[in-house]
Short mmCIF file of C-alpha atoms in Angstrom, two decimals:
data_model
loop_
_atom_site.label_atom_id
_atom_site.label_comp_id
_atom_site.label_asym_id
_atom_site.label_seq_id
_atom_site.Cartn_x
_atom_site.Cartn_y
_atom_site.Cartn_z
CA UNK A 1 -3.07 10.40 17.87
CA UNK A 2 -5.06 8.05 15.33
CA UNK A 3 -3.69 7.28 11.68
CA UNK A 4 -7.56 9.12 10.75
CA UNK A 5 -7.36 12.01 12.78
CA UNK A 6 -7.12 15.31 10.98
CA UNK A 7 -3.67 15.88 9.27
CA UNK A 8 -1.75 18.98 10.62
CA UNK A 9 -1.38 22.20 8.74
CA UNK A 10 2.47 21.46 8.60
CA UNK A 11 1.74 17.68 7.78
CA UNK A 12 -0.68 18.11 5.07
CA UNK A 13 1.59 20.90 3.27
CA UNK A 14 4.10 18.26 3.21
CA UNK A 15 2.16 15.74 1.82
CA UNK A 16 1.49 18.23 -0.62
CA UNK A 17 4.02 19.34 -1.97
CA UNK A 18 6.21 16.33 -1.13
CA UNK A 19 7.59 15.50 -4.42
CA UNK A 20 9.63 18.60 -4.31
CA UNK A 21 10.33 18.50 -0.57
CA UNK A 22 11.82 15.16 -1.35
CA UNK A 23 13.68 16.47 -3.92
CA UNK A 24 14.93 18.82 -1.77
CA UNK A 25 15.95 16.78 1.08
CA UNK A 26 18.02 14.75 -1.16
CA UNK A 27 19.95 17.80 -2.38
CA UNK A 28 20.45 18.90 1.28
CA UNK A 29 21.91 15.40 1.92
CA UNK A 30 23.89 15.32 -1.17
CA UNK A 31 25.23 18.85 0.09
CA UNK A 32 26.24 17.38 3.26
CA UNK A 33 28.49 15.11 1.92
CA UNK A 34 30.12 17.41 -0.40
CA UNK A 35 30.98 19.55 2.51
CA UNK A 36 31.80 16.90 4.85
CA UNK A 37 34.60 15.51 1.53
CA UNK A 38 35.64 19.32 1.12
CA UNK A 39 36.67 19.30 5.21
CA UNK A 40 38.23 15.88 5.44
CA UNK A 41 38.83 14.68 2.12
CA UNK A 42 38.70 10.79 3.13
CA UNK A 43 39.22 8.81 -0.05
CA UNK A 44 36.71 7.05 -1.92
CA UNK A 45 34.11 9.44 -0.57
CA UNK A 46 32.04 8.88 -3.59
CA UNK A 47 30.30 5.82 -2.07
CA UNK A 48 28.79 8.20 0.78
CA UNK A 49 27.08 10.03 -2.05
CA UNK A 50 26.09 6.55 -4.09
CA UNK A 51 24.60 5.21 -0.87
CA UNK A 52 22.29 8.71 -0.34
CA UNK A 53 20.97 8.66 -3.76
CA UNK A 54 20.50 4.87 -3.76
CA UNK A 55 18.10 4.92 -0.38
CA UNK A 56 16.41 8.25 -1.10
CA UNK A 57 15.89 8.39 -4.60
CA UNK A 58 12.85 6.36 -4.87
CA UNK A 59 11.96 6.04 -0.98
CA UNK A 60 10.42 9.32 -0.07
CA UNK A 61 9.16 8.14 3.54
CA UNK A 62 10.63 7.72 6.79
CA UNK A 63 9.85 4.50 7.49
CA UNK A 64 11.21 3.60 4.04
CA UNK A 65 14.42 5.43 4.39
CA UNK A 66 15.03 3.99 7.83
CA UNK A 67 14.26 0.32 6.13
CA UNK A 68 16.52 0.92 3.21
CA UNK A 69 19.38 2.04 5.33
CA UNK A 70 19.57 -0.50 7.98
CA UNK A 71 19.68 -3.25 5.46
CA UNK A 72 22.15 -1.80 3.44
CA UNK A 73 24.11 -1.10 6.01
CA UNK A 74 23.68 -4.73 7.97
CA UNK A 75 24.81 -5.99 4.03
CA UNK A 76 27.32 -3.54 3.98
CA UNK A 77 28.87 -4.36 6.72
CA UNK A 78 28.37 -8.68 6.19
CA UNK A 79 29.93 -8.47 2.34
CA UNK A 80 32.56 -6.22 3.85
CA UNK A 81 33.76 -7.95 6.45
CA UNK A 82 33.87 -11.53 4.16
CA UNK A 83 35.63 -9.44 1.41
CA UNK A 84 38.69 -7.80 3.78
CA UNK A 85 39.07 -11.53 5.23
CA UNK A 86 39.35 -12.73 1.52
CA UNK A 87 41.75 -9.91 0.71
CA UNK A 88 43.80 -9.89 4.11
CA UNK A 89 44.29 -14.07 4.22
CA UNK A 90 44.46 -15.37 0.71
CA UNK A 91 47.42 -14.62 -1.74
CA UNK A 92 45.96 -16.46 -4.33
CA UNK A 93 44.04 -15.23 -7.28
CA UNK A 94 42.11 -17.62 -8.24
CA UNK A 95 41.41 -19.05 -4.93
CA UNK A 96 39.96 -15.46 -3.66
CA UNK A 97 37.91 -15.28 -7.01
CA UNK A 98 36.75 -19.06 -6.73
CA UNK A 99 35.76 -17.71 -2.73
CA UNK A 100 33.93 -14.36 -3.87
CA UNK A 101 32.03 -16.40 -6.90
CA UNK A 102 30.86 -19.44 -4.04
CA UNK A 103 30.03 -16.34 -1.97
CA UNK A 104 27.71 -14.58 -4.74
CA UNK A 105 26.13 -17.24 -5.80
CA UNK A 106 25.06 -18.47 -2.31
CA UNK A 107 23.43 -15.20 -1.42
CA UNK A 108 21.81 -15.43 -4.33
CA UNK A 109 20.55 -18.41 -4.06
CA UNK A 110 18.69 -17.44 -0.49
CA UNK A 111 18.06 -14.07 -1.27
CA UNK A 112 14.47 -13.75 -1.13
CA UNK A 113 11.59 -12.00 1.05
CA UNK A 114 11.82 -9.22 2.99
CA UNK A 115 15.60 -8.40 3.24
CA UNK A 116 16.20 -9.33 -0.35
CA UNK A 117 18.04 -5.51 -0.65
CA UNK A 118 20.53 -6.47 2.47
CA UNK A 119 21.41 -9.70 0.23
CA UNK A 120 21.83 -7.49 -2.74
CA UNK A 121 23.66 -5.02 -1.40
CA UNK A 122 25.74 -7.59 0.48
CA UNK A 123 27.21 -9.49 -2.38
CA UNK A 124 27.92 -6.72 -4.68
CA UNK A 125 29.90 -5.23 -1.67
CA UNK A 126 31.88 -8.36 -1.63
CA UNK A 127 33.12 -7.48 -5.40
CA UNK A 128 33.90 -4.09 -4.31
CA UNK A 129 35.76 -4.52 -1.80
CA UNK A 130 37.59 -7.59 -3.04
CA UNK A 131 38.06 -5.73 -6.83
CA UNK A 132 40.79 -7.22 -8.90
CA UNK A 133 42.31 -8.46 -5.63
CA UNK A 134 45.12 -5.78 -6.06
CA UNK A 135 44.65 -3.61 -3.12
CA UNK A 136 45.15 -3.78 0.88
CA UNK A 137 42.43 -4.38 3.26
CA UNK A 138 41.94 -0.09 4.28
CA UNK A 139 40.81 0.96 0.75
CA UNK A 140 38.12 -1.57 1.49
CA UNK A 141 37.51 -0.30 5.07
CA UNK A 142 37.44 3.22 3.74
CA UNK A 143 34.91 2.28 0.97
CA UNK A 144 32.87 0.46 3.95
CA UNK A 145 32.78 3.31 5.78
CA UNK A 146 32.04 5.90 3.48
CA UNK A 147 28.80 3.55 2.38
CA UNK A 148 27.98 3.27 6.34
CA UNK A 149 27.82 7.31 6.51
CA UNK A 150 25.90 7.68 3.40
CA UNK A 151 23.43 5.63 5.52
CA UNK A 152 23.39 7.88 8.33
CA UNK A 153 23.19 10.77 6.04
CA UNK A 154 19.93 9.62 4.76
CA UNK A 155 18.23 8.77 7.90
CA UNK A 156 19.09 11.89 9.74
CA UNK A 157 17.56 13.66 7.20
CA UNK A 158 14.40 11.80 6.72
CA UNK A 159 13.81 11.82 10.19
CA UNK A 160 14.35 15.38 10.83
CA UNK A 161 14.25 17.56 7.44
CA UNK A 162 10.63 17.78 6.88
CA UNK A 163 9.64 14.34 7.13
CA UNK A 164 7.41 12.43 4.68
CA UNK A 165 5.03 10.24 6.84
CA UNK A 166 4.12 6.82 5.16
CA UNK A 167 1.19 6.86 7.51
CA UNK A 168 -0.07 10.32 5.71
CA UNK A 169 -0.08 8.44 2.23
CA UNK A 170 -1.30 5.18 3.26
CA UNK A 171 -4.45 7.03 4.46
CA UNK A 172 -4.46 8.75 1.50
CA UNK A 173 -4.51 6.14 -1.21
CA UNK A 174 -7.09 4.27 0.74
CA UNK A 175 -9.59 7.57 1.00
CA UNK A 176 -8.67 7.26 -3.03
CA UNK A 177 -9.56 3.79 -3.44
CA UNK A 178 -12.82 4.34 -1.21
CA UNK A 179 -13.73 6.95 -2.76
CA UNK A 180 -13.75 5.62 -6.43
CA UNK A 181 -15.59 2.78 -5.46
CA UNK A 182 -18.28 4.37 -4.17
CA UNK A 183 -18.33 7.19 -7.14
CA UNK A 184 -18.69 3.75 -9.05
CA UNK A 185 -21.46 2.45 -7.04
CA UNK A 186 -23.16 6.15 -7.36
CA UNK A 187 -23.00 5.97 -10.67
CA UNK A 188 -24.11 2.63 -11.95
CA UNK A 189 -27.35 3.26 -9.49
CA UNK A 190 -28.12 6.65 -11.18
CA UNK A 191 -27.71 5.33 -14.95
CA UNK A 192 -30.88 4.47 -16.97
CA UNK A 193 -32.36 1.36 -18.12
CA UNK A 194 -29.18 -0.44 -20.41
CA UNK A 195 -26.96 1.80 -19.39
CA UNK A 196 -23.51 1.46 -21.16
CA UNK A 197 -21.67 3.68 -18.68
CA UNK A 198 -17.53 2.32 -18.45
CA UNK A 199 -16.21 2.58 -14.81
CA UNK A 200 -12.63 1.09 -16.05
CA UNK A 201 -10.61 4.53 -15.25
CA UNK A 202 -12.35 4.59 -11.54
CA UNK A 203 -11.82 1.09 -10.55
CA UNK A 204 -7.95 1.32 -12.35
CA UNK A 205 -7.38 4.01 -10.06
CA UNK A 206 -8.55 2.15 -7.00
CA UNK A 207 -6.89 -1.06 -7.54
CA UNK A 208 -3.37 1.09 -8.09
CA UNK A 209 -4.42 2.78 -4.75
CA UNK A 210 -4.84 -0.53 -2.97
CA UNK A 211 -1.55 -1.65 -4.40
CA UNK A 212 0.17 1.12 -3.23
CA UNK A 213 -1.13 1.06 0.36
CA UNK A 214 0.20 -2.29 -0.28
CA UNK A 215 4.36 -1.24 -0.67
CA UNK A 216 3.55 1.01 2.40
CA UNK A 217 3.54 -1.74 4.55
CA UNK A 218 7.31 -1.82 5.85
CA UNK A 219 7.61 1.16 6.11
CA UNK A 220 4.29 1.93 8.51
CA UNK A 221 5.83 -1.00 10.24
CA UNK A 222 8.66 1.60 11.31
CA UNK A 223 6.56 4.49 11.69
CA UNK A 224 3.91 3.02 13.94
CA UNK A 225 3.83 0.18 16.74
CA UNK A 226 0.35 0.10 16.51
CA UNK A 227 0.30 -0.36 12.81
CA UNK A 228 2.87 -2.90 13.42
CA UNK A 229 0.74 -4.78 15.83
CA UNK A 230 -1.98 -5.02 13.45
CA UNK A 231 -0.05 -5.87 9.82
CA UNK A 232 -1.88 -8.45 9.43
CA UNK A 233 -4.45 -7.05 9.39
CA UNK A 234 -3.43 -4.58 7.12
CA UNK A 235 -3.13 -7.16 4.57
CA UNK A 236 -6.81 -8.34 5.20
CA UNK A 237 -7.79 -4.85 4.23
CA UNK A 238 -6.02 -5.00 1.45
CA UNK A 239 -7.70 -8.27 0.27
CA UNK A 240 -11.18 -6.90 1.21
CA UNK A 241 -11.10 -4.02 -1.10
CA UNK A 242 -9.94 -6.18 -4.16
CA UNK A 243 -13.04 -8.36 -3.27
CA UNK A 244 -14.76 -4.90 -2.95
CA UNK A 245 -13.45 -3.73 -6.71
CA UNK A 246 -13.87 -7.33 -7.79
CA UNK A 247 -17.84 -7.23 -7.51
CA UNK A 248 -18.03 -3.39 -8.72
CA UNK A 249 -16.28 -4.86 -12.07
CA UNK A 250 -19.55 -7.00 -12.53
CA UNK A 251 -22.29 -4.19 -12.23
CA UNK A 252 -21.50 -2.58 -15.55
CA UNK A 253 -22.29 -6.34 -16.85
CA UNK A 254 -25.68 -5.96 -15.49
CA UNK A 255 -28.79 -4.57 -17.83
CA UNK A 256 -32.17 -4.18 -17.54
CA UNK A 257 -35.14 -3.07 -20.05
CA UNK A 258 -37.31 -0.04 -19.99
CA UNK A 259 -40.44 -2.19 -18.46
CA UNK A 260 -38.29 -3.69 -15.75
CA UNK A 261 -36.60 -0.56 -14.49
CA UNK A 262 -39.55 -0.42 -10.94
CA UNK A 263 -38.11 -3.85 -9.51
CA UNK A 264 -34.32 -2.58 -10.28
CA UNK A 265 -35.00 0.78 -9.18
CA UNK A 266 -36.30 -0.31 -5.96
CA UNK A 267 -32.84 -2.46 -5.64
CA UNK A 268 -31.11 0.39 -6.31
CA UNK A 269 -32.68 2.36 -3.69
CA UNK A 270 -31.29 0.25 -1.06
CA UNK A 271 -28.19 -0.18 -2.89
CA UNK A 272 -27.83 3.58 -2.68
CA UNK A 273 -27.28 3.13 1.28
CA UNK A 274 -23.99 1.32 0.59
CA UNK A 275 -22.49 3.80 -1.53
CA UNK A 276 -23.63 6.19 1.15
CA UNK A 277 -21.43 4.37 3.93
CA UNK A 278 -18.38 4.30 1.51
CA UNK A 279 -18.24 7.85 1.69
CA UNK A 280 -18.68 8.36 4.97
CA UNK A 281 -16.32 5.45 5.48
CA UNK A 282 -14.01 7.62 3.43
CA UNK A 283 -14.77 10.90 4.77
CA UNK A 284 -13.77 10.14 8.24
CA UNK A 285 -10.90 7.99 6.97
CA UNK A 286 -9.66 11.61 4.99
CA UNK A 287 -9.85 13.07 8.72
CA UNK A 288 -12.69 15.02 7.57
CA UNK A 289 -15.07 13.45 10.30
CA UNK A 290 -13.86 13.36 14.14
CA UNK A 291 -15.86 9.74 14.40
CA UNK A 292 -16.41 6.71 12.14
CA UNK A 293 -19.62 6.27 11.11
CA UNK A 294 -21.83 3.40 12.74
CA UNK A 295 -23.28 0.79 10.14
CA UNK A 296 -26.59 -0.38 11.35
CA UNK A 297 -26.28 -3.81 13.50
CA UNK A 298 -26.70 -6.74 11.12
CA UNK A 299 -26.17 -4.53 7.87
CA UNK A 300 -25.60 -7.09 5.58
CA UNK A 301 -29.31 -9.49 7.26
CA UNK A 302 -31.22 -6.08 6.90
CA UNK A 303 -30.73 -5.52 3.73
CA UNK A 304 -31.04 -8.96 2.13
CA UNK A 305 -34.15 -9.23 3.54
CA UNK A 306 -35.74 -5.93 2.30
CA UNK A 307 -34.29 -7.29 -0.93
CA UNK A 308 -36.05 -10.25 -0.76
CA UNK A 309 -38.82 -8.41 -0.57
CA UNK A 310 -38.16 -6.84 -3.85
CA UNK A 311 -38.20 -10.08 -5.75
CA UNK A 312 -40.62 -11.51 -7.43
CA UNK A 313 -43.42 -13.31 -5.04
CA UNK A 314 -43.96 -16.55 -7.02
CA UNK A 315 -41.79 -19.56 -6.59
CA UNK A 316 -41.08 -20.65 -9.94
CA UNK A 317 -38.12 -18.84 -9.66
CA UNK A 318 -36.41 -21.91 -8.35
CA UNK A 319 -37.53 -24.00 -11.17
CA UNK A 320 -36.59 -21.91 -14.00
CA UNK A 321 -36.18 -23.69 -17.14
CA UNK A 322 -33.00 -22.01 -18.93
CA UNK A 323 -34.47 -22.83 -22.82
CA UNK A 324 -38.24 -21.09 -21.49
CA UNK A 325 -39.00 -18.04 -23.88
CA UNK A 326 -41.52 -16.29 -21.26
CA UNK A 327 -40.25 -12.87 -20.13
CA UNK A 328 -40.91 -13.89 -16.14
CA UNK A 329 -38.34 -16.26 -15.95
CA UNK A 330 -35.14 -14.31 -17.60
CA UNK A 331 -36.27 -11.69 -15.59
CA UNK A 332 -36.84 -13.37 -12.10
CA UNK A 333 -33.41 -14.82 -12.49
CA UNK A 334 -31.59 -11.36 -13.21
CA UNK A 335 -33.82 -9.68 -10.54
CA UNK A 336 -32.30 -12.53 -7.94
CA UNK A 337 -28.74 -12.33 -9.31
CA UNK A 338 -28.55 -8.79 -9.29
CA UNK A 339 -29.88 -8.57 -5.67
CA UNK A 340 -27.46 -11.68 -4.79
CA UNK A 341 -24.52 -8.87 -6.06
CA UNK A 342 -25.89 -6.23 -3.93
CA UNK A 343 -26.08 -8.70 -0.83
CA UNK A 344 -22.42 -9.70 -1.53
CA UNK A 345 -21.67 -5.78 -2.09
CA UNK A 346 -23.04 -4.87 1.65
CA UNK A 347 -20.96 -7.82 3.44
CA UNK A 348 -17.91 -6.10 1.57
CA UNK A 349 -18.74 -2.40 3.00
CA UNK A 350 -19.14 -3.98 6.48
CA UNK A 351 -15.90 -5.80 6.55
CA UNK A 352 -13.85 -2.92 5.81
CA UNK A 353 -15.93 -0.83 8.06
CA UNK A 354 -14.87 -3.52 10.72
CA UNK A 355 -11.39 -3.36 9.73
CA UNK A 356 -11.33 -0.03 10.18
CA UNK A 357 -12.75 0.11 13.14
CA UNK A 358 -10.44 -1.97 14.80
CA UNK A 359 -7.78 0.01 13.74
CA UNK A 360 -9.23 3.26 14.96
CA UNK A 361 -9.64 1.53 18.22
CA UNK A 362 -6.38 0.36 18.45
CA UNK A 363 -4.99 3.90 18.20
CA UNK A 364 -7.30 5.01 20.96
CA UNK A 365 -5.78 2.31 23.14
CA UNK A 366 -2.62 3.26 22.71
CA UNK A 367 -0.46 6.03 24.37
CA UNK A 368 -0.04 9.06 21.91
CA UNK A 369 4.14 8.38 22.25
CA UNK A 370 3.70 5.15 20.71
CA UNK A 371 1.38 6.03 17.49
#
């Protein structure tokens, strides 16, 4: 099933409500533990509870959860096993504190990217299980495995407790970020001659969309191949609604006087067909339309040529002189800047209708197991 097909009854009521579904499931995993120390009482069972609240706390998703675990577990297990060979080999103090120091400050030297958390979580495991260097090697193996069970705690119940879909809010903050753009575009086409309208709040709320859809990106990776396949491309649609909120940030800078408002008006008319497509764009994106709408072929030719038409007919336009006090010339120039920012505004609606597009075909491509 597509990423933009209509959410389920169950699905949407989780996204919801999923702040206190998540809350929830972290309680029921929290519970777990407590009754799993109240049957078997194996020492330093603390850590199991640590390691839930560390991974679920702020990773709501399943895909995150899954991420989280797995490299705090692959850490785990790395700083554990260096730490019991430090404390099972070495009698010396200051020899097994000079090791776990060289240790520390290597994996923090090449902690970076990706797996930065498996670093983290590997070299502060290293001074756990080494300590003051006054224990044997099982309180170390105890507090390994306790961490490692935490971990499987928290997965089993992200996967299967009501999960929280990444894939359900990455569709959602990109309806959001479509969806303010184009009540921006709406907007600034409706306002009157020197219009002083400020579209801050909308395009603040779109860019913190975009960034969001932007931490989603790992954890789609684990939710869905076909995302997976296609990360890259992700990322491009990432990029091509910054360039999107990037020229919508220039139209409140644009003005025009009472006895110009025909040529922008006419402008504005075409201009209205792009914030038109957003919402559609957004609409079916939402799962509130079955199909994504089809641009016209050669969107972004079409309508710079009907704009053309809208500019002024004589030539002089290209030999404007800057310091010239006539009103034809200022107003020639803003006429063909302001349609040059409409131009640049349809090229950005049809890339992320292409992106889109792609993805919606990639979906249909696939088998519905692999989604």
């Amino acid at each position: 099933m597509s990423v933009f097909a209509p959410a389920t009854p169950f699905a949407d009521f989780i996204y919801r409500y999923f702040r206190s579904i998540h809350a929830l499931k972290l309680g029921l995993a929290l519970l777990i533990a407590v009754t799993i120390n109240a049957i078997w009482t194996p020492p330093h069972f603390i850590w199991s509870m640590v390691t839930i609240v560390i991974i679920m706390m702020s990773l709501p998703q399943v895909g995150g959860a899954i991420e989280k675990s797995l490299q705090r577990a692959i850490g785990t297990c790395l700083g554990s096993a260096y730490g019991v060979m430090l404390v099972a080999t070495i009698d010396s103090y200051w020899l097994m504190m000079s090791l776990l120091i060289l240790a520390v400050s290597l994996i923090c030297f090449i902690s970076a990217g990706r797996y930065s958390y498996a670093y983290l979580v590997s070299g502060f495991t290293i001074i756990i299980v080494v300590g003051d260097a006054n224990h044997d090697t099982s309180e170390a193996l105890w507090r390994t495995a306790n961490i490692l069970s935490g971990c499987v705690i928290a997965i089993l119940v992200s996967l299967f407790i009501f999960p929280i879909q990444a894939k359900q809010d990455w569709r959602s903050q990109l309806t959001n970020a479509i969806e303010n753009m184009a009540n921006v575009l709406t907007k600034h086409l409706k306002a009157p001659a020197n219009h002083s309208l400020d579209f801050r709040t909308e395009l603040e709320a779109a860019m913190k969309a975009v960034l969001t859809q932007k931490k989603l990106f790992f954890s789609l990776e684990w939710e869905s191949k076909t995302l997976k396949k296609h990360k890259v491309l992700l990322a491009q649609l990432v990029n091509k609604q910054v360039r999107l909120i990037t020229l919508l940030e220039l139209l409140p800078l644009t003005r025009w006087e009472e006895e110009d408002k025909d040529a922008y008006h006419q402008i504005n008319g075409i201009a209205a067909e792009l914030a038109l497509y957003l919402q559609q764009l957004a609409e079916f994106i939402a799962g509130k339309a079955t199909q994504l709408p089809a641009l016209p072929e050669h969107l972004d030719l079409q309508l710079q040529q009907r704009l053309q038409l809208t500019l002024p007919t004589t030539n002089s336009i290209a030999t404007i002189d800057i310091t010239s006090s006539s009103s034809q010339a200022p107003r020639g120039f803003a006429l063909t800047g302001y349609s040059w920012l409409i131009y640049q505004l349809a090229i950005a609606v049809e890339a992320l209708y292409e992106d889109i597009s792609i993805i919606d075909s990639a979906y249909k491509k696939q088998p519905a197991k692999s989604n």
